[in-house]
Coordinates of C-alpha atoms and ligand atoms in Angstrom, one line a residue:
M1 CA -7.9 -54.4 -14.2
L2 CA -10.9 -56.5 -13.3
S3 CA -10.4 -60.3 -13.3
K4 CA -6.7 -60.4 -12.8
T5 CA -7.4 -63.6 -11.0
P6 CA -10.4 -65.8 -11.0
P7 CA -13.3 -63.9 -9.4
M8 CA -14.5 -65.2 -6.0
G9 CA -17.8 -64.7 -4.2
F10 CA -21.2 -66.1 -3.6
N11 CA -24.2 -66.5 -6.0
T12 CA -27.8 -67.0 -4.8
W13 CA -29.0 -69.5 -7.4
N14 CA -27.8 -72.9 -6.2
T15 CA -29.4 -72.7 -2.8
F16 CA -32.1 -70.0 -3.1
G17 CA -33.4 -70.0 -6.6
E18 CA -36.4 -67.7 -6.6
N19 CA -36.6 -67.6 -2.8
I20 CA -34.4 -64.6 -2.5
N21 CA -35.1 -61.4 -0.6
E22 CA -33.4 -58.5 1.2
K23 CA -33.1 -60.6 4.4
V24 CA -31.3 -63.5 2.8
I25 CA -28.9 -61.2 1.0
M26 CA -28.1 -59.1 4.1
E27 CA -27.7 -62.2 6.3
T28 CA -25.4 -63.7 3.7
A29 CA -23.3 -60.6 3.6
D30 CA -23.0 -60.7 7.4
A31 CA -22.0 -64.4 7.2
M32 CA -19.4 -63.9 4.5
V33 CA -17.7 -61.4 6.8
E34 CA -18.1 -63.2 10.1
K35 CA -17.0 -66.6 8.8
G36 CA -13.8 -65.2 7.3
L37 CA -14.8 -65.7 3.7
L38 CA -14.3 -62.1 2.7
D39 CA -10.9 -62.2 4.3
A40 CA -10.1 -65.3 2.3
G41 CA -11.0 -63.5 -1.0
Y42 CA -14.7 -64.2 -1.5
N43 CA -15.7 -60.6 -2.2
Y44 CA -18.6 -60.7 -4.7
L45 CA -22.2 -61.2 -3.4
V46 CA -24.3 -61.8 -6.5
I47 CA -28.1 -61.9 -6.8
D48 CA -29.1 -64.3 -9.6
D49 CA -32.4 -64.7 -11.4
C50 CA -35.9 -63.8 -9.9
W51 CA -35.1 -60.5 -8.3
S52 CA -37.4 -58.2 -10.4
E53 CA -41.0 -57.6 -11.1
K54 CA -42.4 -59.5 -14.1
E55 CA -42.9 -56.3 -16.1
R56 CA -40.8 -53.3 -16.7
D57 CA -41.9 -49.9 -15.5
P58 CA -44.3 -48.7 -18.3
E59 CA -43.1 -45.1 -18.1
T60 CA -39.3 -45.4 -17.7
G61 CA -38.9 -48.8 -19.4
K62 CA -36.6 -49.8 -16.5
I63 CA -36.5 -53.2 -14.8
V64 CA -38.1 -52.8 -11.3
P65 CA -37.0 -54.8 -8.2
D66 CA -39.7 -57.1 -6.8
H67 CA -41.4 -54.9 -4.2
I68 CA -42.1 -57.8 -1.8
K69 CA -38.7 -59.4 -2.0
F70 CA -36.8 -56.1 -2.0
P71 CA -39.2 -53.5 -0.3
N72 CA -36.4 -50.9 0.1
G73 CA -35.1 -51.3 -3.5
M74 CA -31.8 -52.5 -4.8
K75 CA -29.6 -49.6 -3.9
Y76 CA -30.5 -50.2 -0.2
V77 CA -29.3 -53.8 -0.4
S78 CA -26.2 -52.8 -2.4
D79 CA -25.3 -50.1 0.2
Y80 CA -25.6 -52.7 2.9
V81 CA -23.4 -55.2 1.0
H82 CA -20.8 -52.4 0.3
S83 CA -20.9 -51.4 4.0
K84 CA -19.5 -54.9 4.8
G85 CA -16.6 -54.4 2.4
L86 CA -18.2 -56.7 -0.2
K87 CA -19.0 -56.1 -3.8
F88 CA -22.5 -56.3 -5.2
G89 CA -23.6 -58.4 -8.2
M90 CA -26.7 -58.4 -10.3
Y91 CA -28.2 -60.7 -13.0
S92 CA -29.8 -60.3 -16.4
C93 CA -30.2 -62.0 -19.7
A94 CA -29.3 -61.4 -23.3
G95 CA -32.8 -62.6 -24.4
T96 CA -36.2 -61.0 -24.1
K97 CA -36.8 -62.9 -20.8
T98 CA -34.5 -64.4 -18.2
C99 CA -34.4 -68.2 -17.8
A100 CA -37.0 -68.0 -15.0
I101 CA -39.2 -65.7 -17.2
Y102 CA -38.5 -62.2 -15.8
P103 CA -37.7 -59.3 -18.1
G104 CA -34.4 -59.8 -20.1
S105 CA -32.2 -57.0 -21.4
F106 CA -32.6 -57.7 -25.2
D107 CA -33.0 -54.2 -26.8
H108 CA -32.6 -52.6 -23.4
E109 CA -28.9 -53.2 -22.9
F110 CA -27.7 -49.6 -22.3
L111 CA -30.7 -48.7 -20.1
D112 CA -30.3 -51.8 -17.9
A113 CA -26.5 -51.3 -17.6
E114 CA -27.3 -47.7 -16.4
T115 CA -29.8 -49.1 -13.9
F116 CA -27.4 -51.6 -12.6
A117 CA -24.8 -48.8 -12.2
E118 CA -27.5 -46.8 -10.3
Y119 CA -27.9 -49.7 -7.9
G120 CA -24.1 -49.7 -7.3
A121 CA -23.6 -53.0 -8.9
D122 CA -20.0 -54.3 -9.4
F123 CA -20.8 -57.5 -11.3
L124 CA -23.3 -58.6 -13.9
K125 CA -24.1 -62.2 -14.7
Y126 CA -25.6 -62.2 -18.2
D127 CA -27.6 -65.3 -19.2
F128 CA -28.7 -66.6 -22.6
C129 CA -32.4 -67.7 -22.4
F130 CA -35.2 -66.4 -24.7
V131 CA -32.8 -65.1 -27.3
P132 CA -34.7 -64.3 -30.5
Q133 CA -34.3 -66.8 -33.3
G134 CA -31.6 -65.8 -35.6
A135 CA -30.0 -63.4 -33.2
N136 CA -26.2 -63.3 -33.2
G137 CA -25.0 -64.7 -29.9
P138 CA -21.6 -63.0 -29.9
L139 CA -23.2 -59.7 -30.9
L140 CA -25.5 -59.8 -27.9
Y141 CA -22.6 -60.2 -25.6
R142 CA -20.7 -57.4 -27.4
K143 CA -23.7 -55.1 -26.9
M144 CA -23.8 -55.7 -23.1
G145 CA -20.0 -55.4 -23.0
M146 CA -20.3 -51.9 -24.6
A147 CA -23.3 -50.9 -22.4
L148 CA -21.2 -51.8 -19.3
K149 CA -18.3 -49.7 -20.6
A150 CA -20.7 -46.7 -21.0
C151 CA -22.5 -47.0 -17.7
G152 CA -20.0 -45.0 -15.7
R153 CA -19.2 -47.8 -13.2
E154 CA -16.6 -50.6 -13.2
I155 CA -18.7 -53.7 -13.5
L156 CA -17.3 -57.2 -13.9
F157 CA -19.0 -58.9 -16.9
S158 CA -19.8 -62.5 -16.2
A159 CA -21.2 -64.1 -19.5
C160 CA -23.3 -67.2 -19.2
N161 CA -24.2 -68.9 -22.5
W162 CA -23.3 -72.4 -21.3
G163 CA -20.6 -73.0 -23.9
S164 CA -22.8 -72.3 -27.0
D165 CA -21.4 -70.9 -30.3
N166 CA -17.8 -72.0 -29.4
V167 CA -17.9 -69.3 -26.8
N168 CA -14.3 -69.7 -25.8
T169 CA -13.0 -68.6 -29.2
W170 CA -14.7 -65.1 -29.1
I171 CA -15.8 -64.3 -25.6
R172 CA -12.6 -62.4 -24.6
S173 CA -13.3 -60.0 -27.5
T174 CA -16.6 -58.9 -26.0
G175 CA -15.0 -57.5 -22.8
A176 CA -16.3 -60.3 -20.6
H177 CA -14.2 -61.2 -17.6
M178 CA -15.5 -64.7 -17.1
Y179 CA -17.7 -67.0 -19.2
R180 CA -19.8 -70.1 -18.4
S181 CA -18.7 -73.0 -20.6
T182 CA -21.1 -75.6 -19.4
G183 CA -24.7 -76.3 -18.5
D184 CA -26.0 -76.0 -15.0
I185 CA -24.4 -77.8 -12.2
N186 CA -26.5 -79.7 -9.6
D187 CA -25.4 -81.0 -6.2
S188 CA -24.4 -84.5 -7.3
F189 CA -21.0 -86.1 -8.0
V190 CA -22.1 -87.1 -11.5
S191 CA -22.9 -83.5 -12.5
M192 CA -19.7 -82.2 -11.1
K193 CA -17.7 -84.9 -12.8
D194 CA -19.4 -84.4 -16.2
I195 CA -18.7 -80.6 -16.0
A196 CA -15.0 -81.2 -15.0
L197 CA -14.5 -83.8 -17.8
S198 CA -16.1 -81.6 -20.4
Q199 CA -13.5 -78.9 -20.0
V200 CA -10.4 -81.0 -20.0
D201 CA -9.6 -79.9 -23.6
N202 CA -10.5 -76.2 -22.8
L203 CA -8.1 -75.5 -20.0
A204 CA -6.0 -73.1 -22.0
Y205 CA -9.1 -70.9 -22.5
S206 CA -9.0 -69.6 -19.0
A207 CA -6.6 -66.7 -18.5
V208 CA -5.9 -63.4 -16.9
G209 CA -8.7 -61.0 -17.8
C210 CA -11.3 -63.7 -18.7
F211 CA -11.7 -67.0 -16.9
N212 CA -13.6 -70.2 -17.8
D213 CA -16.5 -70.4 -15.4
I214 CA -17.5 -74.0 -14.8
D215 CA -20.4 -72.9 -12.7
M216 CA -21.2 -72.1 -9.0
L217 CA -19.9 -74.5 -6.4
T218 CA -22.3 -76.8 -4.6
I219 CA -20.0 -77.3 -1.6
G220 CA -21.9 -77.4 1.7
M221 CA -25.3 -77.9 0.1
Y222 CA -25.6 -81.7 1.0
G223 CA -28.6 -82.0 -1.3
K224 CA -30.5 -79.0 0.1
G225 CA -31.7 -76.1 -1.9
N226 CA -32.7 -75.1 -5.5
V227 CA -30.2 -77.5 -7.2
G228 CA -30.0 -79.9 -4.4
S229 CA -30.3 -83.2 -6.4
T230 CA -28.8 -86.3 -4.7
G231 CA -26.3 -84.2 -2.7
C232 CA -22.6 -84.9 -2.2
N233 CA -20.4 -85.9 0.7
D234 CA -17.2 -84.3 2.0
I235 CA -15.0 -86.3 -0.2
D236 CA -17.0 -85.2 -3.3
Y237 CA -16.7 -81.6 -2.2
K238 CA -13.0 -81.9 -1.6
T239 CA -12.6 -83.1 -5.2
Q240 CA -14.9 -80.4 -6.5
F241 CA -13.0 -77.6 -4.9
T242 CA -9.6 -79.0 -5.9
I243 CA -10.7 -79.3 -9.5
W244 CA -12.1 -75.7 -9.6
C245 CA -8.7 -74.5 -8.2
M246 CA -6.6 -76.5 -10.6
Y247 CA -8.8 -75.2 -13.5
S248 CA -8.3 -71.6 -12.5
A249 CA -12.1 -71.4 -12.4
P250 CA -14.0 -68.6 -10.7
L251 CA -14.9 -69.6 -7.2
M252 CA -18.5 -68.6 -6.7
L253 CA -19.9 -70.4 -3.6
G254 CA -23.5 -71.6 -4.0
G255 CA -24.2 -73.2 -0.7
D256 CA -26.0 -71.4 2.2
I257 CA -23.0 -69.7 3.8
R258 CA -25.1 -68.9 6.9
T259 CA -25.1 -72.6 7.8
F260 CA -21.6 -73.6 6.6
S261 CA -19.8 -76.1 9.0
E262 CA -16.3 -75.6 10.2
D263 CA -15.2 -78.4 7.7
T264 CA -16.8 -76.6 4.8
L265 CA -15.1 -73.4 5.8
K266 CA -11.8 -75.1 6.2
L267 CA -12.0 -76.5 2.7
V268 CA -13.0 -73.3 0.9
T269 CA -10.5 -71.2 2.7
N270 CA -7.6 -73.6 2.3
K271 CA -4.7 -71.2 1.7
I272 CA -2.6 -73.5 -0.6
L273 CA -5.6 -74.3 -2.8
L274 CA -6.6 -70.7 -3.1
R275 CA -3.0 -69.9 -4.0
I276 CA -3.2 -72.5 -6.8
N277 CA -6.5 -71.0 -8.0
Q278 CA -5.5 -67.4 -7.7
D279 CA -2.0 -67.7 -9.1
E280 CA -1.2 -64.6 -11.1
E281 CA 0.0 -66.4 -14.2
A282 CA -3.2 -68.5 -14.4
R283 CA -1.5 -71.2 -16.4
P284 CA -3.6 -74.1 -17.6
A285 CA -3.3 -77.5 -15.9
F286 CA -2.0 -80.2 -18.2
I287 CA -2.6 -84.0 -18.1
V288 CA 0.3 -86.0 -16.9
D289 CA -1.5 -89.4 -16.8
D290 CA -4.8 -90.2 -18.3
G291 CA -6.6 -93.2 -17.0
G292 CA -10.0 -92.1 -18.3
K293 CA -11.9 -91.4 -15.1
R294 CA -8.6 -91.3 -13.2
K295 CA -6.4 -88.5 -14.1
V296 CA -3.3 -86.7 -13.0
F297 CA -3.1 -83.0 -13.6
A298 CA -0.1 -80.6 -13.2
K299 CA -0.1 -76.8 -13.2
H300 CA 2.8 -74.5 -13.2
L301 CA 2.6 -71.7 -10.6
S302 CA 4.3 -68.3 -10.7
N303 CA 7.0 -68.9 -8.1
N304 CA 8.7 -72.1 -9.5
E305 CA 6.1 -74.2 -7.8
I306 CA 4.0 -76.9 -9.4
A307 CA 0.6 -78.2 -8.3
I308 CA -0.2 -81.8 -8.9
M309 CA -3.6 -83.3 -8.5
C310 CA -4.5 -87.0 -8.9
V311 CA -8.3 -87.4 -9.2
N312 CA -10.5 -90.5 -9.3
F313 CA -13.9 -89.7 -10.9
G314 CA -14.8 -93.4 -10.9
D315 CA -16.7 -95.3 -8.4
N316 CA -13.9 -97.8 -7.4
D317 CA -10.7 -97.2 -5.5
E318 CA -7.7 -97.0 -7.8
G319 CA -4.1 -96.0 -8.0
A320 CA -2.8 -93.0 -10.0
N321 CA 0.6 -93.1 -11.7
I322 CA 2.8 -90.2 -11.9
Y323 CA 5.7 -90.6 -14.4
F324 CA 8.0 -87.7 -13.8
E325 CA 9.2 -87.9 -17.4
N326 CA 5.7 -86.8 -18.4
L327 CA 6.0 -83.8 -16.1
G328 CA 9.1 -82.8 -17.9
I329 CA 11.5 -84.1 -15.3
P330 CA 13.6 -86.9 -16.9
A331 CA 15.5 -89.3 -14.6
A332 CA 18.7 -88.2 -16.1
S333 CA 18.2 -84.7 -14.8
G334 CA 18.6 -86.0 -11.3
Y335 CA 15.7 -83.9 -10.2
G336 CA 12.5 -84.8 -8.5
L337 CA 9.8 -83.0 -6.6
E338 CA 9.6 -82.1 -3.0
M339 CA 5.9 -82.6 -2.4
T340 CA 3.6 -81.1 0.3
D341 CA 0.1 -82.3 0.8
V342 CA -2.2 -79.3 0.3
Y343 CA -4.8 -80.6 2.8
T344 CA -2.5 -81.6 5.7
G345 CA 0.5 -79.4 5.0
E346 CA 2.6 -82.5 5.4
C347 CA 5.8 -82.8 3.3
I348 CA 6.1 -86.3 1.9
G349 CA 9.8 -85.8 0.8
V350 CA 11.5 -85.6 -2.6
K351 CA 10.0 -88.1 -5.1
K352 CA 11.6 -89.0 -8.4
E353 CA 10.9 -90.9 -11.6
F354 CA 7.7 -92.7 -10.7
L355 CA 5.1 -92.4 -8.0
R356 CA 2.0 -94.4 -7.5
L357 CA -0.6 -92.9 -5.3
P358 CA -3.8 -94.5 -4.1
V359 CA -6.9 -92.5 -4.9
A360 CA -10.2 -93.7 -3.4
A361 CA -13.4 -93.5 -5.4
H362 CA -14.5 -89.8 -6.0
D363 CA -11.4 -88.7 -4.0
C364 CA -8.3 -86.8 -5.0
Q365 CA -4.8 -86.1 -3.7
C366 CA -3.2 -82.8 -4.3
F367 CA 0.4 -81.6 -3.7
I368 CA 2.2 -78.3 -4.0
C369 CA 5.8 -79.1 -5.3
K370 CA 9.2 -77.7 -5.7
L371 CA 12.0 -79.1 -7.9
A372 CA 14.6 -80.7 -5.8
K373 CA 17.5 -83.1 -6.1
Ligands
LIG1 C1 -29.4 -70.6 -16.1 C2 -28.0 -70.4 -15.6 C3 -28.0 -70.6 -14.1 C4 -29.0 -69.6 -13.4 C5 -30.4 -69.8 -14.1 C6 -31.4 -68.7 -13.6 O1 -29.4 -70.4 -17.5 O2 -27.1 -71.2 -16.2 O3 -26.7 -70.4 -13.6 O4 -28.6 -68.4 -13.6 O5 -30.3 -69.7 -15.5 O6 -32.7 -68.9 -14.2

């Protein structure tokens, strides 16, 4: 089964935008392996928009890779990516054009799916720009879902309609394995916060087989690249990564992996956070304490563990309250939680009934916990 757990990998858009080419992809593939990201589970390398010529081949009707960016064609790049043990991802759009105005797959769904299979693609991100007026959104995704089933290759279907048409209510029925629920992220705390808060009521719509995709990560961008914006600092990135893990969201890196620092690598390969994200039951996090911009989330994991995250989306330092009663652990039970800090690995002991934790502006605390007396 594809998408047993949230897909992980890298996507070119956040950093490179239209500045993609064979060299960037091959160097990124090398870096994913050399820096231990493949070993940590980041196995898809996805080429986003702007990879093709502006027109289809007039004779075959096929989309054609840009001959300057990809002089050896796409199979060559895909073979290289596969030779590194990675999986290869492509991008197209349900409309007549992609968002950056390259050919879209509208009315060419089966031909394009076959073309991607010929390239050796394992993943297709499918966008939603230039959809003809009156077209039925769900049907467009159903068509590509069928085309991918027919193409003779197992291809992970990554839908991207930014949450339109109440996507979470029908997207699983199209065969999609993940779906974008939000508009585009940029590398600022505000953008990340708005995206995170917009999905608080939709956490149950991310489950085994089809995960709620809250967009590619901006971790490690520090304001550089296609969606650079104001940039973020390491505290902001720590909160971003922890939220994505708590939400069972796909983890698609968007920073330039070739330049990732040790600190960035340490964050995105944190074993406990990845365990929380990749937990086989993919249970939704629930809110234990809602202070508006300051929230406490808890998430059941498969081995009797519980993850707890206190996050402060606000700009002032605050304290977060954990009432164990709200976690389902009443005082009368005698139970509390043995709590281990996911970043330091330090166990802070067994806590019961009530715990107040300081959370600095933009920061978070996160623990992996076991019931204990
Ligand atoms: C947007 C999409 C982005 C990126 C971009 C490419 O619609 O949300 O993630 O793929 O198109 O043009």
